[in-house]
XYZ file of N, CA and C in Angstrom:
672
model
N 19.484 4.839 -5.233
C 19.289 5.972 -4.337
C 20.430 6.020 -3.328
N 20.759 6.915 -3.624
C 22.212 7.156 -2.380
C 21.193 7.549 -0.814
N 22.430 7.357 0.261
C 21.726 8.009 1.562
C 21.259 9.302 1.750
N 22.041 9.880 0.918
C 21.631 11.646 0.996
C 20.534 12.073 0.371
N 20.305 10.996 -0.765
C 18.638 11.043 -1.319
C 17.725 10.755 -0.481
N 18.101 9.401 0.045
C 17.343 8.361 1.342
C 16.793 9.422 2.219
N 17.714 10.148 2.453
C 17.538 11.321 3.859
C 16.858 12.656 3.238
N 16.930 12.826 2.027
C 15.726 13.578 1.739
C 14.590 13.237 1.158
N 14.614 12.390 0.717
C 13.035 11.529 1.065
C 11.880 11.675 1.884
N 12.882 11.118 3.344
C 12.340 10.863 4.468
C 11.952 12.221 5.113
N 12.973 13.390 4.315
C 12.644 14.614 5.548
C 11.261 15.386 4.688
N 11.046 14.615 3.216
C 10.196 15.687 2.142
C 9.246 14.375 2.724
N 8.976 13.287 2.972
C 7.574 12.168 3.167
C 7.495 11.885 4.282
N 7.881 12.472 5.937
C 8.207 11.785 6.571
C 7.337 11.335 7.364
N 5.863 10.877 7.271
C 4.543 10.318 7.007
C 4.395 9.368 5.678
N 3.784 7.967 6.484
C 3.579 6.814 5.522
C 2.099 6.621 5.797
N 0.883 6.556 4.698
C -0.121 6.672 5.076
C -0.746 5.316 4.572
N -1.654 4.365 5.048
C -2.053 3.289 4.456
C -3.548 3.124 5.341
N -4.316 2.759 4.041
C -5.569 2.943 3.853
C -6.367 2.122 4.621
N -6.870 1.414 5.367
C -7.421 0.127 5.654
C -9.170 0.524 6.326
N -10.150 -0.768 6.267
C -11.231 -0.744 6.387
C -11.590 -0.429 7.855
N -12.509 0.410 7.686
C -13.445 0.815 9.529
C -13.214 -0.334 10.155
N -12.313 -0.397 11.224
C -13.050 -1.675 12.432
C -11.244 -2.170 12.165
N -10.434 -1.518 11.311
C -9.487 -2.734 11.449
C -8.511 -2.353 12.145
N -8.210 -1.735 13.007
C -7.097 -1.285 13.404
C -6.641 -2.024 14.433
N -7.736 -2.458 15.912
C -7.514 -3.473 16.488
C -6.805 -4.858 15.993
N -7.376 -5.446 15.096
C -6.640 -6.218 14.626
C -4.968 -6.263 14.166
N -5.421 -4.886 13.375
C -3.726 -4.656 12.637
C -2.757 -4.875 13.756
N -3.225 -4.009 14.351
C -2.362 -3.495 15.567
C -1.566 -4.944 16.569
N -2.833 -5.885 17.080
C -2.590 -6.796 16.969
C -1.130 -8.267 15.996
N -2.219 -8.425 15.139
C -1.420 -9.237 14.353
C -0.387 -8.919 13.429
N -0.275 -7.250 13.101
C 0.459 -6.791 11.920
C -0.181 -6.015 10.293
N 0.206 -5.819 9.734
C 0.250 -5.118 8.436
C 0.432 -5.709 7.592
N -0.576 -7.074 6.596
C -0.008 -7.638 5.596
C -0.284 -7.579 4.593
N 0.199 -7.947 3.586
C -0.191 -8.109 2.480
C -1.237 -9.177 2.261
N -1.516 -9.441 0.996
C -2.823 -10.147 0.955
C -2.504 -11.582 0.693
N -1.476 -12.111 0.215
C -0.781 -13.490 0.119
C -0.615 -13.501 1.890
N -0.282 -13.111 2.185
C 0.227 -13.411 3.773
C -0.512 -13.448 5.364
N -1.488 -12.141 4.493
C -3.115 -12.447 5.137
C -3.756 -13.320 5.050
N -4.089 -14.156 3.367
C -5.049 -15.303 3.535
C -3.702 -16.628 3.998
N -2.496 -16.570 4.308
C -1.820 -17.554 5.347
C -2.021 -17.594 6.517
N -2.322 -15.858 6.923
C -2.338 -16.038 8.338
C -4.148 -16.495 8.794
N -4.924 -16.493 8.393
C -6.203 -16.620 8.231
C -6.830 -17.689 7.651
N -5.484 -18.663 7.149
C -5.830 -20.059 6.923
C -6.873 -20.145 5.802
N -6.817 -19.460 4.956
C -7.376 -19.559 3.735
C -7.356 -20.307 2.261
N -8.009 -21.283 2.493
C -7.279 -22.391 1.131
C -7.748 -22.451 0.031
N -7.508 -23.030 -1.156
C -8.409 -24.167 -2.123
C -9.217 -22.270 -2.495
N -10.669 -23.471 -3.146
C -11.347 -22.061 -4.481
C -11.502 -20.723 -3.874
N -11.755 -20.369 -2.514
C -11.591 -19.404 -1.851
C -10.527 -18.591 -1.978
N -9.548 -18.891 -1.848
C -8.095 -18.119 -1.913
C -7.563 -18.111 -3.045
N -8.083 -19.190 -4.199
C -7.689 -18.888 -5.353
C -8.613 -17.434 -6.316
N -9.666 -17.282 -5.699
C -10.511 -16.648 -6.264
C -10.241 -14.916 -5.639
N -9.623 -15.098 -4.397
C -8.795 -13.395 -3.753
C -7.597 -13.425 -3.977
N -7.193 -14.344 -4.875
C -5.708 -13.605 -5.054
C -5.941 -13.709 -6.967
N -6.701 -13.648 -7.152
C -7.246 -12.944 -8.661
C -7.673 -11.805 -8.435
N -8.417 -11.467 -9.563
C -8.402 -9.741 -9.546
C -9.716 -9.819 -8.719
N -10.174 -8.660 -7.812
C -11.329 -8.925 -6.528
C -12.379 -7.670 -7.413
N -13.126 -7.818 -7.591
C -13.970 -6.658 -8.280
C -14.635 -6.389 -7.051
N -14.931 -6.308 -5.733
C -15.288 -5.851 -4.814
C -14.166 -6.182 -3.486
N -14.515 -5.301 -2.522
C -13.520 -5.965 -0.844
C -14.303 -6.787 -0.468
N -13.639 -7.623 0.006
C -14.265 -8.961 0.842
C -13.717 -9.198 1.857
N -14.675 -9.571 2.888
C -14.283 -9.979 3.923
C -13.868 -11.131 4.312
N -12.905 -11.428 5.548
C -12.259 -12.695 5.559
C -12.312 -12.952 7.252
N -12.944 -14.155 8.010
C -12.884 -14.446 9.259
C -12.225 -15.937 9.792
N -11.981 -15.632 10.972
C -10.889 -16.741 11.490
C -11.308 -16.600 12.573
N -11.424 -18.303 13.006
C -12.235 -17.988 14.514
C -11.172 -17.732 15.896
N -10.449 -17.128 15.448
C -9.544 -16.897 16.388
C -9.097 -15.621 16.701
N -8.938 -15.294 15.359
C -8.172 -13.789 14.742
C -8.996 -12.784 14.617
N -10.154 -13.195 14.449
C -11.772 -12.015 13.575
C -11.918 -11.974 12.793
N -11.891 -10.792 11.860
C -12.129 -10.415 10.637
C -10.935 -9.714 10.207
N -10.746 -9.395 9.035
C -9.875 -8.623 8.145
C -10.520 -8.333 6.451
N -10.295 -7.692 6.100
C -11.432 -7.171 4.538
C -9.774 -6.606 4.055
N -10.298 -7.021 2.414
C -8.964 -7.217 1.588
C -9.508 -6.411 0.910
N -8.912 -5.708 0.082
C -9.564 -4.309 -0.551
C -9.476 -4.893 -2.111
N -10.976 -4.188 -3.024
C -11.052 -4.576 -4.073
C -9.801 -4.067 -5.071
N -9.775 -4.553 -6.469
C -8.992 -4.271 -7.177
C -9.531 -3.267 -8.697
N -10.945 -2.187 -8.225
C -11.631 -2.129 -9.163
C -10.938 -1.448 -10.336
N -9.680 -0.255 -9.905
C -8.763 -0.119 -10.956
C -8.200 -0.614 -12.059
N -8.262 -1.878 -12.000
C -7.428 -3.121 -12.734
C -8.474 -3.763 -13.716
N -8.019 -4.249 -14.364
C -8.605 -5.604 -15.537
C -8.008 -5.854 -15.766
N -8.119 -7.508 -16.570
C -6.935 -8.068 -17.405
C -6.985 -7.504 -18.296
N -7.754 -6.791 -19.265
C -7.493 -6.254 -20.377
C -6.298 -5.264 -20.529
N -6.408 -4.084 -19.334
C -5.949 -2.912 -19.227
C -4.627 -3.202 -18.758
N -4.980 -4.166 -17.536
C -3.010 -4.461 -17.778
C -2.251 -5.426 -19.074
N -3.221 -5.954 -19.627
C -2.157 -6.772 -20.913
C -1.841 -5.873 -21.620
N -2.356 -4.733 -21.775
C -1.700 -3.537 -22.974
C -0.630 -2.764 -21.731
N -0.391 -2.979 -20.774
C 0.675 -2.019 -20.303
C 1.645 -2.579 -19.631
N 1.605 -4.261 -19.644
C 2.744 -5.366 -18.408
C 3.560 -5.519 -20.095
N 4.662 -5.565 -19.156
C 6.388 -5.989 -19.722
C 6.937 -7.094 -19.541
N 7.516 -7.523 -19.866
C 8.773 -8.742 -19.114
C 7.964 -9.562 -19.784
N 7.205 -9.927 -20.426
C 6.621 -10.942 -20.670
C 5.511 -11.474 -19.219
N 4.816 -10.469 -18.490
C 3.617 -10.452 -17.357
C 2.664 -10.736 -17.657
N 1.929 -11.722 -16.988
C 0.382 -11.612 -17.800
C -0.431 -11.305 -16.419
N -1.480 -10.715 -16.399
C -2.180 -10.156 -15.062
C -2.513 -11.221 -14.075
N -2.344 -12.133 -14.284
C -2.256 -13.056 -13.096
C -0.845 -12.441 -12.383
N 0.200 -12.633 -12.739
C 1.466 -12.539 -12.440
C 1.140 -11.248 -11.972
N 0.643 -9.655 -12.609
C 0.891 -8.546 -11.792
C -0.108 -8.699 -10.456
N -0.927 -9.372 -10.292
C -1.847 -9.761 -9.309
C -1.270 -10.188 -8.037
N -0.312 -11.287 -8.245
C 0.570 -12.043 -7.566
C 1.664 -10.758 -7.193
N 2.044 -10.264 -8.257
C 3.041 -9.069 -7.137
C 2.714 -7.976 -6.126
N 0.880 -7.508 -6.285
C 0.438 -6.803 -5.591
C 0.624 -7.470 -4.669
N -0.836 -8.941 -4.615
C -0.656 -9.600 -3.208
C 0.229 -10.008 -2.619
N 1.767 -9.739 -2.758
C 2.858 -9.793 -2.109
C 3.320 -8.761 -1.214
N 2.809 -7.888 -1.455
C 2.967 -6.716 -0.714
C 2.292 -5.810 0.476
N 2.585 -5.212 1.495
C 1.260 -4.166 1.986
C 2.367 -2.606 1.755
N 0.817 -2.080 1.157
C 1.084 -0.522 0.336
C 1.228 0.789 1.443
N 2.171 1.558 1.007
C 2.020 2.980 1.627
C 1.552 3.750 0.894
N 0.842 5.067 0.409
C 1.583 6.469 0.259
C 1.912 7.129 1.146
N 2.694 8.129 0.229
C 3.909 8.883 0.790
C 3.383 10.167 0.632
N 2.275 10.474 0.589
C 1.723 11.858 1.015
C 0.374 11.843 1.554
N 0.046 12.918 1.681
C -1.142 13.141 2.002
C -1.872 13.558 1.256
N -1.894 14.166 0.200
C -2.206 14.060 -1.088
C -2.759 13.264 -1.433
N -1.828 12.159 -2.025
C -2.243 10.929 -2.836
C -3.174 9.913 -1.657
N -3.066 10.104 -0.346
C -3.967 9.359 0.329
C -5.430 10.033 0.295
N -5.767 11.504 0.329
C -6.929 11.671 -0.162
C -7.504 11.593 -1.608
N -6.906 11.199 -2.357
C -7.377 10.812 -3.634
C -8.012 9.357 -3.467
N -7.087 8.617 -2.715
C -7.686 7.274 -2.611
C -9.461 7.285 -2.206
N -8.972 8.039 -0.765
C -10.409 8.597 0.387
C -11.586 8.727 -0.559
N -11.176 9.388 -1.679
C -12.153 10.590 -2.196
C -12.650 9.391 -3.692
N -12.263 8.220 -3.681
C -11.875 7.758 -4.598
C -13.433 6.819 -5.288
N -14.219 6.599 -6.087
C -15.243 5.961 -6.327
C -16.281 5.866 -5.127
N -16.149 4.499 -4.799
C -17.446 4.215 -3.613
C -16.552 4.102 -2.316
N -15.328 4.628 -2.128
C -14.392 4.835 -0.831
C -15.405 5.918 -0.718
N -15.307 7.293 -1.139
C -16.167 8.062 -0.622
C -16.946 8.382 0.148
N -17.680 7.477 -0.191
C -19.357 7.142 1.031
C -19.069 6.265 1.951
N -17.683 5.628 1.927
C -17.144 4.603 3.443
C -16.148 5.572 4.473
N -16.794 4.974 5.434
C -15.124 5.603 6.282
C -14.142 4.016 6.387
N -12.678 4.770 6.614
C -11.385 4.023 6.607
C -10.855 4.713 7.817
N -10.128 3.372 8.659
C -8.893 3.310 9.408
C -7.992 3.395 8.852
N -7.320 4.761 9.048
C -5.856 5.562 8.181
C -4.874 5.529 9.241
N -3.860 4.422 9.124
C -2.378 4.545 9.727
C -1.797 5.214 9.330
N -1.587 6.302 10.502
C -0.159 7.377 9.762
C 1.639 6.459 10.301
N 2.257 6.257 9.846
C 3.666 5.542 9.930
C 4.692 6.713 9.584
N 5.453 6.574 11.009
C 6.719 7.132 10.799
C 7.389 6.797 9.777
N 8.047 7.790 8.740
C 8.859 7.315 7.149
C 10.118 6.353 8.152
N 10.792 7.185 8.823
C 12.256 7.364 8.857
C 12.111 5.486 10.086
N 11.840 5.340 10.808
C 11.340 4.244 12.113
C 10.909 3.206 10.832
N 10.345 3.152 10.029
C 9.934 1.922 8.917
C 11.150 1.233 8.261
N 11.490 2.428 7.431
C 12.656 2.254 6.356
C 13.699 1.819 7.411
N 14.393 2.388 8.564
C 15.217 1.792 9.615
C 15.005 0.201 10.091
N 13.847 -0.313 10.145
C 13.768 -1.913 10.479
C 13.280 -2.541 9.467
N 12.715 -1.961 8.442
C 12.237 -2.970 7.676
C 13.141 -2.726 5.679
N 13.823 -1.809 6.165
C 15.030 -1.404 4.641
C 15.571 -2.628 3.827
N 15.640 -3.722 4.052
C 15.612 -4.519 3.284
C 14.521 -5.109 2.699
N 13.855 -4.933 2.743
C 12.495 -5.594 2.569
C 11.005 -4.751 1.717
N 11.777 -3.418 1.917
C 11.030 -2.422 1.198
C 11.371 -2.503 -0.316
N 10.182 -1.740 -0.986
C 10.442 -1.823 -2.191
C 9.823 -0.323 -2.502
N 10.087 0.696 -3.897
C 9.704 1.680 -4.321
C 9.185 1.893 -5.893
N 8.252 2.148 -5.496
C 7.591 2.479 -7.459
C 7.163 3.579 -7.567
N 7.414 3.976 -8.528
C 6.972 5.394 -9.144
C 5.526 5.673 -9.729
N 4.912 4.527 -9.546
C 3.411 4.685 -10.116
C 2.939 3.752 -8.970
N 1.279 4.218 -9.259
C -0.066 3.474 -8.555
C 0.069 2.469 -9.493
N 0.946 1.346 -9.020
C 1.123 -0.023 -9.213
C -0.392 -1.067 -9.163
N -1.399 0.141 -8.553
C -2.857 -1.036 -8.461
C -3.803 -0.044 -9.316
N -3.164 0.425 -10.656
C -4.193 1.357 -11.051
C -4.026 1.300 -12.764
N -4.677 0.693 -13.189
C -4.470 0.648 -14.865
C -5.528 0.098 -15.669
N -6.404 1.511 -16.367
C -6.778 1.707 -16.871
C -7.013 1.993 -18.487
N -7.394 2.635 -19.036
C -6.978 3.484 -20.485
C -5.500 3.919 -20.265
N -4.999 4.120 -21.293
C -3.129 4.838 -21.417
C -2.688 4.950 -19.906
N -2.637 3.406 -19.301
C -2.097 3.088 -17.874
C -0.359 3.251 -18.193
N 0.492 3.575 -17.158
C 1.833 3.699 -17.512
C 2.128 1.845 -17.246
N 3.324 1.858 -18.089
C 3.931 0.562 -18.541
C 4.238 0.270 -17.187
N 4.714 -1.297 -16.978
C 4.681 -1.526 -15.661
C 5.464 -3.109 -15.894
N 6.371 -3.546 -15.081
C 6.578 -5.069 -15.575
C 8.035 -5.140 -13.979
N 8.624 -5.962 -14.311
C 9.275 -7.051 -13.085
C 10.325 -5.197 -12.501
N 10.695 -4.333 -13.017
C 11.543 -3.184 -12.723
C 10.793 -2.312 -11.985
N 9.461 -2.396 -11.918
C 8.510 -1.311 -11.408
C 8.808 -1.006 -9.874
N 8.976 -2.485 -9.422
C 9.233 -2.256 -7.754
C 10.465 -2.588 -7.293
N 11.331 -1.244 -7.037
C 12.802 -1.484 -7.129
C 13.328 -1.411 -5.160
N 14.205 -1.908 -5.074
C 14.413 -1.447 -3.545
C 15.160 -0.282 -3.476
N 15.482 -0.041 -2.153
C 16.037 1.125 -1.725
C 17.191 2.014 -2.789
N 18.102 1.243 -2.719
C 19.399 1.102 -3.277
C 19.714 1.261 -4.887
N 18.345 0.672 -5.263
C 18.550 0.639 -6.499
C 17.655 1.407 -7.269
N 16.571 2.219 -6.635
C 15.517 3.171 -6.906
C 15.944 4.257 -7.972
N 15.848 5.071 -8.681
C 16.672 6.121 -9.624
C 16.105 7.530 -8.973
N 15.876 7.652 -7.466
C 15.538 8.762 -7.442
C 16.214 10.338 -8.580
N 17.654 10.404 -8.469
C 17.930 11.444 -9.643
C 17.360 11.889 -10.414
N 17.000 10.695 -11.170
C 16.113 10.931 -12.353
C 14.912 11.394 -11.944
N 13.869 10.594 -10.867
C 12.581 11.505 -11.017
C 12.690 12.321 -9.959
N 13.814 13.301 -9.380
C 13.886 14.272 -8.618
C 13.531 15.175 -10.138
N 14.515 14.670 -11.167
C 14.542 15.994 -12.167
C 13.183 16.185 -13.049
N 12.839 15.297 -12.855
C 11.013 15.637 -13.685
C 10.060 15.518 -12.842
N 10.222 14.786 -11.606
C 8.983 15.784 -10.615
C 9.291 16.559 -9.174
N 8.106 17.269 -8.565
C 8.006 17.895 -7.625
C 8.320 16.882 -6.339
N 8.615 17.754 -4.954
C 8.839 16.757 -3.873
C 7.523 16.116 -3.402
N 7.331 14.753 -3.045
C 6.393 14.431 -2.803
C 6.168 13.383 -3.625
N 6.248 13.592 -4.833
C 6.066 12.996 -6.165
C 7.341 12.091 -6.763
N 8.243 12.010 -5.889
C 9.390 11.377 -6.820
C 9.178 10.026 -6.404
N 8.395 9.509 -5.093
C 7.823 7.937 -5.311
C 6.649 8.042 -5.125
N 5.802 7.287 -5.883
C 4.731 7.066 -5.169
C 4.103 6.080 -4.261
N 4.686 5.144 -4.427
C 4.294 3.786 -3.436
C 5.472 3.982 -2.826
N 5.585 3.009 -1.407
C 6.659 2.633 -0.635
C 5.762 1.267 -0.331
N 6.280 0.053 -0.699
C 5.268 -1.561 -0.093
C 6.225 -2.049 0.404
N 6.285 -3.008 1.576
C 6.981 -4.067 2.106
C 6.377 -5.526 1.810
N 7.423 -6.263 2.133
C 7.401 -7.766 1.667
C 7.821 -8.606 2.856
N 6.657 -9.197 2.740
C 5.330 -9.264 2.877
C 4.109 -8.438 3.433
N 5.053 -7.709 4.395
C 3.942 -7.085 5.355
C 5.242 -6.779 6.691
N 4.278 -5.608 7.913
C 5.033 -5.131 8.550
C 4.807 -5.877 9.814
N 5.208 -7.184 10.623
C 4.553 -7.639 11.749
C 4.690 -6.814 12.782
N 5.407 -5.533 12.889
C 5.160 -4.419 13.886
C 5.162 -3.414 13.969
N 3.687 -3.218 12.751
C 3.263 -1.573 12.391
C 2.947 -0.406 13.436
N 2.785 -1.673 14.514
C 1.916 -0.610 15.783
C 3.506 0.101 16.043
N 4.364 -0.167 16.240
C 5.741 -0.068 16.534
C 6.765 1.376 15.768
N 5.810 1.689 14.861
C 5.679 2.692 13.826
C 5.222 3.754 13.559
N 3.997 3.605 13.818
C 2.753 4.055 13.898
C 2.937 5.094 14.701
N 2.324 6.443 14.052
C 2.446 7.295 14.734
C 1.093 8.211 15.471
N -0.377 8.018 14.757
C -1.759 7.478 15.361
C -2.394 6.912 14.201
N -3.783 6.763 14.388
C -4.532 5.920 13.507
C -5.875 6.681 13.286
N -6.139 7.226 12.753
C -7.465 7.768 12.876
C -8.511 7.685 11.708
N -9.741 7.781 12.127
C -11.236 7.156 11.292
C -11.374 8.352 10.594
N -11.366 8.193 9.225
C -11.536 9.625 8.080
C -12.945 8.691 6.848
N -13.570 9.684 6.437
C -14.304 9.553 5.650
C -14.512 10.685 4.419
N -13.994 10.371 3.588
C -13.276 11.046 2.584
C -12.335 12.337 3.048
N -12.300 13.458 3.303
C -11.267 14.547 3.588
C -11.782 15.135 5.428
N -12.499 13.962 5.522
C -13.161 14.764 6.999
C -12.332 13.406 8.398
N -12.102 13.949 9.390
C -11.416 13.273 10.295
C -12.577 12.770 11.484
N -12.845 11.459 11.119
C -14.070 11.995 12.499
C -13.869 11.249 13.872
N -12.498 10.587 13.752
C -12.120 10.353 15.432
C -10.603 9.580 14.878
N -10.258 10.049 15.998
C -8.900 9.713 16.337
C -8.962 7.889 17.486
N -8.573 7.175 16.545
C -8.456 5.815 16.949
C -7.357 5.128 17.928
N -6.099 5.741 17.971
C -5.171 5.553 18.499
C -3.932 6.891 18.428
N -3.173 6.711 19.379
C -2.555 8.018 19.176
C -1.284 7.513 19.986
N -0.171 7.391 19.572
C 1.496 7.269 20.193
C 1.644 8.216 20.996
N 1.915 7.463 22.633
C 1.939 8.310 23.720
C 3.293 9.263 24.033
């Protein structure tokens, strides 16, 4: 991706939206934005416990630290090993794509694709703390460290798109060109994740507000 792509990116997404559970924003805000390898570090999570959330989670679970509180890691109900062994490359086996999620904490890059999530199985009937993140203020401090995929990297099902070690490319090396020319704006990434996580999302953040599927029902924080 050249800069002139970079810069239209940012001016077609320039909202980063990431999903997280009722009640968590205090915290985030607090300690940071992590991924789930870096969460159960910071939360001191060891042994069969942590081996058993950084496998595939068929429900969210919650996680407490008597220091820190709580934090809830979001399930993986999209996924199976089955469904990703017919669609991982490189020689991946779903442990390994497991391990690259929990390396990461996820954006989308629209608003769109964040109410699909909202609207999404038993999200539906929950409300979520939705960080909206400045595009252009992220990619500026944390551009090395970002990564870009063209698919819902946590979603594979029946005829899931192929997926293996190329999926999550950085800045630089992204092919926007190519999917400028076969999709619409909005659509030419779909994830934006950092590695590990953002330790100063609040710093970003442009408000935070409590939604329950397409309905807004309070505004949690708001950049003065």
């Amino acid at each position: 991706m050249s800069e002139d792509e970079l810069s239209e990116l940012i001016r077609d997404c320039p909202v980063l939206y990431h999903m997280a559970a009722a009640g968590s924003w205090p915290s985030i805000r607090q300690h940071g934005l992590w991924g789930t390898t870096a969460l159960l570090d910071l939360f001191e999570v060891m042994g069969d416990a942590r081996r058993a959330l950084e496998a595939r989670r068929p429900a969210s679970v919650e996680i407490r630290h008597p220091r820190l509180g709580r934090a809830v890691i979001r399930d993986q109900k999209p996924m199976s090993d089955r469904s990703l062994a017919a669609c991982l490359e490189d020689g991946l086996a779903p442990a390994d794509w497991y391990a690259i999620l929990n390396a990461h904490a996820f954006f989308s890059l629209t608003r769109a694709r964040l109410l699909r999530m909202l609207n999404a199985g038993s999200y539906r009937a929950e409300a979520h703390d939705v960080i909206e993140v400045d595009t252009a203020s992220l990619v500026s401090a944390h551009r090395s460290r970002i990564t870009l995929a063209a698919i819902n990297s946590g979603f594979a099902q029946r005829r899931a798109m192929p997926r293996g070690r190329s999926t999550f490319l950085g800045i630089d090396d992204y092919p926007y060109a190519e999917w400028k020319r076969r999709r619409a704006r909005g659509e030419r990434v779909v994830e934006l994740a950092v590695e590990p996580g953002v330790p100063d999302i609040a710093s970003h953040a442009r408000r935070v507000v409590r939604m329950q599927g397409e309905a807004e029902l309070e505004t949690l924080w708001l950049r003065g």
